[in-house]
Amino acid sequence: MVLPNFLIFGVQKAGTTSIYDYLKQHPQVFMSPRKETDFFCRDLSIPISADEPRQTRGGRQRILTIEDYESLFARVGDEVAIGEASPNYLFTHERSVPGIQKYVPDAKLIAILRNPVERAYSDYLMHVRQVVGNRSPLAEQVKESGESSHTLLKGRYCEGIKHFIEVFGREQVKIFLYDELRRDSAGLMRQIYEFIGVDPSFDADTGRKQQTAQVPKNQSINQLLQTNNPLRSLAGSILRKVMPEERRQQLRSRLIAANSTGKEGLPLSAEDRQLLEDYYRDDVRQLQDLIGYDLSGWFDLKV
């Protein structure tokens, strides 16, 4: 049974898709062909029930059993490092850590952390674009659902990072900052290559950003393109008769892109930013002490 010997366990909206792509380029690295398997997000001690959803919201088959998970690594050859990237493992640490302990206890563990205010803002823009999750304004989420909004809670890193360190030890857990990825992506990748035990001199093509924040120009059009609705179903049934699936997806992607603009279309106000900084300040202070990094570049921690 071949399973990973390293995991990227955090966090969403912190460049993990780009890092996944850079790792795939290395000849000594095998990455799961599926990013975000989320296998360890489920409590693996609980048997799979008959009514357990078999597909994700996006229609992908869920990885529910160890056999499903193992199949992702069936094509491993002579690669030195075998990995996968599921940045939700940090958020679901109470469930994911026991599963990691059971199946890949010696795996090297990597987290990329981003200024939680910027991370929450990016996550919020994604929800607006995809018409999913809590799309209430971020300030409203802080005031009304700060202890239940996943968009906000995923930026409170300290408890999860502490749990991983306590269980696996500091030698097995490596923390990087998104700021490093933006400033010197090649240098960051060399550090990751060294940590997972492959040739650090390999130069990945780090010139491409895999994801950029965008928001819809017209939300009504976006809703038609992104959600299940009668008009989209009708168009789909017609196009299926004359166009293969790949072409249909390309057409949909082009339509979504034509209706998109940069994040400046939905800017984060100074007032909302201040509210978010206040929300995260104590957690960032504790995180700074835990990992020994100076995080004052994220925002003022002395207020």
Tab-separated table of C-alpha atoms in Angstrom:
chain	number	residue	atom	x	y	z
A	1	MET	CA	0.000	0.000	0.000
A	2	VAL	CA	1.518	3.309	-1.144
A	3	LEU	CA	0.391	6.385	0.782
A	4	PRO	CA	1.761	9.937	1.066
A	5	ASN	CA	4.887	10.777	2.991
A	6	PHE	CA	4.018	14.477	3.081
A	7	LEU	CA	0.829	16.534	3.299
A	8	ILE	CA	-0.016	20.185	2.774
A	9	PHE	CA	-2.571	20.602	5.549
A	10	GLY	CA	-3.332	24.332	5.443
A	11	VAL	CA	-4.696	26.804	4.475
A	12	GLN	CA	-7.229	27.702	1.808
A	13	LYS	CA	-6.617	30.920	-0.128
A	14	ALA	CA	-2.905	30.936	0.707
A	15	GLY	CA	-1.345	29.812	-2.579
A	16	THR	CA	-1.689	26.069	-2.034
A	17	THR	CA	-2.918	25.517	-5.599
A	18	SER	CA	0.198	27.186	-6.993
A	19	ILE	CA	2.463	25.199	-4.647
A	20	TYR	CA	0.662	21.983	-5.628
A	21	ASP	CA	1.427	22.813	-9.271
A	22	TYR	CA	5.089	23.609	-8.547
A	23	LEU	CA	5.483	20.340	-6.632
A	24	LYS	CA	3.967	18.379	-9.521
A	25	GLN	CA	6.703	19.719	-11.786
A	26	HIS	CA	9.509	18.185	-9.703
A	27	PRO	CA	10.651	14.822	-11.178
A	28	GLN	CA	11.200	13.358	-7.691
A	29	VAL	CA	7.723	14.276	-6.449
A	30	PHE	CA	4.422	12.487	-6.992
A	31	MET	CA	1.342	14.523	-6.149
A	32	SER	CA	-2.128	13.060	-5.900
A	33	PRO	CA	-3.797	13.743	-9.262
A	34	ARG	CA	-6.617	15.203	-7.237
A	35	LYS	CA	-5.973	18.290	-5.150
A	36	GLU	CA	-8.015	18.569	-1.963
A	37	THR	CA	-8.877	14.926	-1.454
A	38	ASP	CA	-10.171	15.929	2.030
A	39	PHE	CA	-9.911	12.260	3.017
A	40	PHE	CA	-8.886	12.982	6.601
A	41	CYS	CA	-11.539	15.684	7.082
A	42	ARG	CA	-14.065	12.982	7.920
A	43	ASP	CA	-14.007	11.137	11.247
A	44	LEU	CA	-12.635	7.842	9.953
A	45	SER	CA	-13.641	5.999	13.132
A	46	ILE	CA	-17.297	6.341	12.135
A	47	PRO	CA	-18.549	3.835	9.536
A	48	ILE	CA	-19.857	5.306	6.293
A	49	SER	CA	-23.634	5.499	6.512
A	50	ALA	CA	-25.989	4.664	3.672
A	51	ASP	CA	-27.071	8.301	3.378
A	52	GLU	CA	-23.509	9.702	3.343
A	53	PRO	CA	-23.181	11.947	0.250
A	54	ARG	CA	-21.019	10.244	-2.351
A	55	GLN	CA	-20.287	13.425	-4.284
A	56	THR	CA	-19.042	16.891	-3.423
A	57	ARG	CA	-21.159	19.975	-4.013
A	58	GLY	CA	-19.265	20.406	-7.269
A	59	GLY	CA	-20.148	16.897	-8.431
A	60	ARG	CA	-16.787	15.171	-7.820
A	61	GLN	CA	-16.642	11.707	-6.295
A	62	ARG	CA	-15.751	11.947	-2.606
A	63	ILE	CA	-12.730	10.049	-1.267
A	64	LEU	CA	-14.404	8.160	1.579
A	65	THR	CA	-12.498	4.905	2.110
A	66	ILE	CA	-8.835	4.055	2.502
A	67	GLU	CA	-9.149	2.117	-0.758
A	68	ASP	CA	-10.377	5.297	-2.494
A	69	TYR	CA	-7.451	7.197	-1.021
A	70	GLU	CA	-4.863	4.554	-1.890
A	71	SER	CA	-6.075	4.480	-5.508
A	72	LEU	CA	-4.918	8.081	-5.911
A	73	PHE	CA	-1.320	6.888	-5.497
A	74	ALA	CA	-1.540	3.760	-7.656
A	75	ARG	CA	0.728	5.268	-10.305
A	76	VAL	CA	3.603	6.116	-7.976
A	77	GLY	CA	6.877	5.037	-9.553
A	78	ASP	CA	10.350	5.814	-8.249
A	79	GLU	CA	9.453	9.240	-6.848
A	80	VAL	CA	11.065	10.089	-3.511
A	81	ALA	CA	8.310	12.326	-2.130
A	82	ILE	CA	4.634	11.404	-2.360
A	83	GLY	CA	2.133	14.027	-1.366
A	84	GLU	CA	-1.268	15.589	-1.443
A	85	ALA	CA	-2.687	19.021	-0.603
A	86	SER	CA	-5.900	19.332	1.411
A	87	PRO	CA	-5.796	22.717	3.163
A	88	ASN	CA	-9.009	21.976	5.073
A	89	TYR	CA	-7.095	19.560	7.313
A	90	LEU	CA	-6.062	22.465	9.540
A	91	PHE	CA	-9.635	23.681	9.945
A	92	THR	CA	-10.878	20.145	10.692
A	93	HIS	CA	-7.841	19.301	12.848
A	94	GLU	CA	-9.832	17.530	15.567
A	95	ARG	CA	-10.973	14.970	12.972
A	96	SER	CA	-8.031	15.006	10.573
A	97	VAL	CA	-5.194	14.505	13.073
A	98	PRO	CA	-6.385	11.052	14.299
A	99	GLY	CA	-6.713	9.841	10.696
A	100	ILE	CA	-3.257	11.128	9.784
A	101	GLN	CA	-1.856	9.448	12.912
A	102	LYS	CA	-3.430	6.160	11.896
A	103	TYR	CA	-2.551	5.996	8.209
A	104	VAL	CA	0.457	8.309	7.601
A	105	PRO	CA	1.915	8.986	11.076
A	106	ASP	CA	5.394	9.858	9.784
A	107	ALA	CA	4.284	12.174	6.985
A	108	LYS	CA	5.947	15.565	6.869
A	109	LEU	CA	3.340	18.271	7.357
A	110	ILE	CA	3.311	21.658	5.644
A	111	ALA	CA	1.100	24.690	6.221
A	112	ILE	CA	1.096	27.968	4.309
A	113	LEU	CA	-0.435	30.774	6.384
A	114	ARG	CA	-1.774	34.051	5.051
A	115	ASN	CA	-2.796	37.288	6.734
A	116	PRO	CA	-6.211	36.098	7.995
A	117	VAL	CA	-7.916	39.344	6.988
A	118	GLU	CA	-6.760	38.921	3.382
A	119	ARG	CA	-7.580	35.212	3.507
A	120	ALA	CA	-11.144	35.883	4.708
A	121	TYR	CA	-11.621	38.554	2.050
A	122	SER	CA	-10.407	36.202	-0.703
A	123	ASP	CA	-12.649	33.403	0.603
A	124	TYR	CA	-15.614	35.784	0.670
A	125	LEU	CA	-14.985	36.818	-2.952
A	126	MET	CA	-14.909	33.153	-3.969
A	127	HIS	CA	-18.290	32.567	-2.307
A	128	VAL	CA	-19.746	35.569	-4.106
A	129	ARG	CA	-18.352	34.339	-7.425
A	130	GLN	CA	-19.501	30.746	-6.981
A	131	VAL	CA	-22.827	31.631	-5.332
A	132	VAL	CA	-22.149	29.266	-2.417
A	133	GLY	CA	-21.661	29.511	1.338
A	134	ASN	CA	-22.252	32.573	3.493
A	135	ARG	CA	-22.295	35.614	1.192
A	136	SER	CA	-23.308	38.122	3.862
A	137	PRO	CA	-20.913	41.104	4.002
A	138	LEU	CA	-17.819	40.275	6.050
A	139	ALA	CA	-18.566	42.983	8.614
A	140	GLU	CA	-22.013	41.490	9.137
A	141	GLN	CA	-20.492	38.023	9.571
A	142	VAL	CA	-18.125	39.331	12.251
A	143	LYS	CA	-20.979	40.959	14.151
A	144	GLU	CA	-23.569	38.231	13.778
A	145	SER	CA	-21.805	34.914	13.147
A	146	GLY	CA	-18.174	35.293	14.174
A	147	GLU	CA	-18.251	31.952	16.003
A	148	SER	CA	-19.978	30.028	13.218
A	149	SER	CA	-18.870	31.538	9.898
A	150	HIS	CA	-16.421	29.159	8.213
A	151	THR	CA	-15.092	32.073	6.172
A	152	LEU	CA	-13.940	33.724	9.404
A	153	LEU	CA	-13.086	30.677	11.506
A	154	LYS	CA	-10.685	29.276	8.900
A	155	GLY	CA	-8.432	32.247	9.636
A	156	ARG	CA	-8.087	31.472	13.337
A	157	TYR	CA	-5.004	29.324	12.888
A	158	CYS	CA	-3.478	29.060	16.331
A	159	GLU	CA	-5.509	26.224	17.862
A	160	GLY	CA	-5.105	23.962	14.842
A	161	ILE	CA	-1.384	24.661	14.388
A	162	LYS	CA	-0.820	24.039	18.097
A	163	HIS	CA	-2.662	20.712	17.848
A	164	PHE	CA	-0.528	19.544	14.906
A	165	ILE	CA	2.694	20.562	16.671
A	166	GLU	CA	1.712	18.904	19.953
A	167	VAL	CA	0.793	15.629	18.243
A	168	PHE	CA	3.512	15.357	15.595
A	169	GLY	CA	6.319	17.524	16.986
A	170	ARG	CA	7.977	20.607	15.577
A	171	GLU	CA	10.442	18.609	13.452
A	172	GLN	CA	7.569	17.090	11.485
A	173	VAL	CA	5.560	20.295	11.015
A	174	LYS	CA	6.831	23.112	8.807
A	175	ILE	CA	5.127	26.517	8.646
A	176	PHE	CA	5.569	28.947	5.750
A	177	LEU	CA	3.985	32.312	5.066
A	178	TYR	CA	2.077	33.322	1.960
A	179	ASP	CA	4.122	36.542	2.028
A	180	GLU	CA	7.217	34.413	1.278
A	181	LEU	CA	5.481	32.824	-1.701
A	182	ARG	CA	4.639	36.228	-3.163
A	183	ARG	CA	8.073	37.714	-2.455
A	184	ASP	CA	10.285	34.795	-3.553
A	185	SER	CA	8.354	31.779	-4.802
A	186	ALA	CA	11.487	30.004	-6.058
A	187	GLY	CA	13.179	30.429	-2.671
A	188	LEU	CA	10.126	29.133	-0.849
A	189	MET	CA	9.973	26.077	-3.094
A	190	ARG	CA	13.632	25.316	-2.387
A	191	GLN	CA	12.821	25.247	1.327
A	192	ILE	CA	9.876	22.919	0.715
A	193	TYR	CA	11.977	20.642	-1.500
A	194	GLU	CA	14.589	20.395	1.232
A	195	PHE	CA	11.961	19.619	3.848
A	196	ILE	CA	10.428	16.756	1.853
A	197	GLY	CA	13.840	15.375	0.869
A	198	VAL	CA	14.125	16.040	-2.861
A	199	ASP	CA	16.671	17.933	-4.953
A	200	PRO	CA	16.314	21.603	-3.903
A	201	SER	CA	18.163	22.874	-6.964
A	202	PHE	CA	15.208	22.058	-9.252
A	203	ASP	CA	13.692	25.224	-10.727
A	204	ALA	CA	9.930	24.961	-11.107
A	205	ASP	CA	8.104	27.358	-13.403
A	206	THR	CA	6.713	29.655	-10.722
A	207	GLY	CA	5.707	32.421	-13.112
A	208	ARG	CA	2.058	31.397	-13.306
A	209	LYS	CA	-0.484	32.162	-10.609
A	210	GLN	CA	-3.094	29.441	-10.503
A	211	GLN	CA	-5.936	31.486	-9.031
A	212	THR	CA	-6.715	35.185	-8.904
A	213	ALA	CA	-9.531	36.826	-6.996
A	214	GLN	CA	-12.432	37.850	-9.224
A	215	VAL	CA	-16.000	38.969	-8.698
A	216	PRO	CA	-18.945	39.022	-11.112
A	217	LYS	CA	-19.795	42.197	-12.972
A	218	ASN	CA	-23.465	41.222	-12.983
A	219	GLN	CA	-24.661	38.945	-10.180
A	220	SER	CA	-27.861	37.921	-11.980
A	221	ILE	CA	-25.881	36.626	-14.961
A	222	ASN	CA	-23.408	34.975	-12.584
A	223	GLN	CA	-26.237	33.184	-10.784
A	224	LEU	CA	-27.517	31.814	-14.091
A	225	LEU	CA	-24.041	30.491	-14.946
A	226	GLN	CA	-23.120	29.138	-11.515
A	227	THR	CA	-26.305	27.594	-10.096
A	228	ASN	CA	-28.737	24.894	-11.133
A	229	ASN	CA	-31.724	26.668	-12.701
A	230	PRO	CA	-34.264	25.998	-15.493
A	231	LEU	CA	-32.547	28.261	-18.032
A	232	ARG	CA	-29.145	26.666	-17.497
A	233	SER	CA	-30.699	23.176	-17.653
A	234	LEU	CA	-32.424	24.038	-20.951
A	235	ALA	CA	-29.251	25.450	-22.484
A	236	GLY	CA	-27.319	22.418	-21.279
A	237	SER	CA	-29.777	19.957	-22.808
A	238	ILE	CA	-29.523	21.739	-26.172
A	239	LEU	CA	-25.732	22.021	-26.123
A	240	ARG	CA	-25.268	18.370	-25.135
A	241	LYS	CA	-26.708	17.407	-28.521
A	242	VAL	CA	-24.195	19.435	-30.519
A	243	MET	CA	-21.136	19.913	-28.327
A	244	PRO	CA	-18.891	17.538	-26.293
A	245	GLU	CA	-18.560	18.097	-22.531
A	246	GLU	CA	-15.072	19.618	-22.711
A	247	ARG	CA	-16.241	22.234	-25.209
A	248	ARG	CA	-19.310	22.994	-23.086
A	249	GLN	CA	-17.136	23.565	-20.012
A	250	GLN	CA	-14.802	25.809	-22.017
A	251	LEU	CA	-17.780	27.845	-23.219
A	252	ARG	CA	-19.116	28.197	-19.679
A	253	SER	CA	-15.679	29.238	-18.414
A	254	ARG	CA	-15.409	31.904	-21.117
A	255	LEU	CA	-18.858	33.262	-20.251
A	256	ILE	CA	-17.952	33.395	-16.544
A	257	ALA	CA	-14.660	35.143	-17.397
A	258	ALA	CA	-16.478	37.696	-19.588
A	259	ASN	CA	-18.739	38.510	-16.645
A	260	SER	CA	-15.844	38.837	-14.180
A	261	THR	CA	-13.689	41.666	-12.965
A	262	GLY	CA	-10.886	41.946	-10.426
A	263	LYS	CA	-11.423	42.216	-6.690
A	264	GLU	CA	-11.469	45.998	-7.047
A	265	GLY	CA	-15.074	45.443	-8.119
A	266	LEU	CA	-15.916	44.584	-4.502
A	267	PRO	CA	-13.247	46.284	-2.366
A	268	LEU	CA	-12.753	45.736	1.350
A	269	SER	CA	-13.543	48.998	3.107
A	270	ALA	CA	-11.218	50.468	5.720
A	271	GLU	CA	-13.947	50.022	8.333
A	272	ASP	CA	-14.443	46.357	7.492
A	273	ARG	CA	-10.688	45.747	7.476
A	274	GLN	CA	-10.404	47.265	10.951
A	275	LEU	CA	-13.259	45.093	12.194
A	276	LEU	CA	-11.524	41.973	10.853
A	277	GLU	CA	-8.176	42.961	12.342
A	278	ASP	CA	-9.827	43.355	15.729
A	279	TYR	CA	-11.470	39.936	15.288
A	280	TYR	CA	-8.165	38.171	14.535
A	281	ARG	CA	-5.690	40.153	16.663
A	282	ASP	CA	-5.582	37.925	19.762
A	283	ASP	CA	-5.291	34.750	17.687
A	284	VAL	CA	-2.413	36.187	15.645
A	285	ARG	CA	-0.601	37.280	18.809
A	286	GLN	CA	-0.842	33.734	20.171
A	287	LEU	CA	0.212	32.253	16.835
A	288	GLN	CA	3.242	34.536	16.698
A	289	ASP	CA	4.393	33.263	20.093
A	290	LEU	CA	3.718	29.651	19.084
A	291	ILE	CA	5.655	29.563	15.817
A	292	GLY	CA	8.243	32.233	16.577
A	293	TYR	CA	7.522	34.322	13.469
A	294	ASP	CA	7.157	38.105	13.436
A	295	LEU	CA	3.616	38.562	12.146
A	296	SER	CA	3.425	42.312	12.719
A	297	GLY	CA	3.543	42.763	8.941
A	298	TRP	CA	-0.006	41.436	8.742
A	299	PHE	CA	-1.441	44.270	10.826
A	300	ASP	CA	-0.838	46.181	14.057
A	301	LEU	CA	-0.747	43.645	16.899
A	302	LYS	CA	-0.186	46.192	19.649
A	303	VAL	CA	-3.623	47.831	19.637
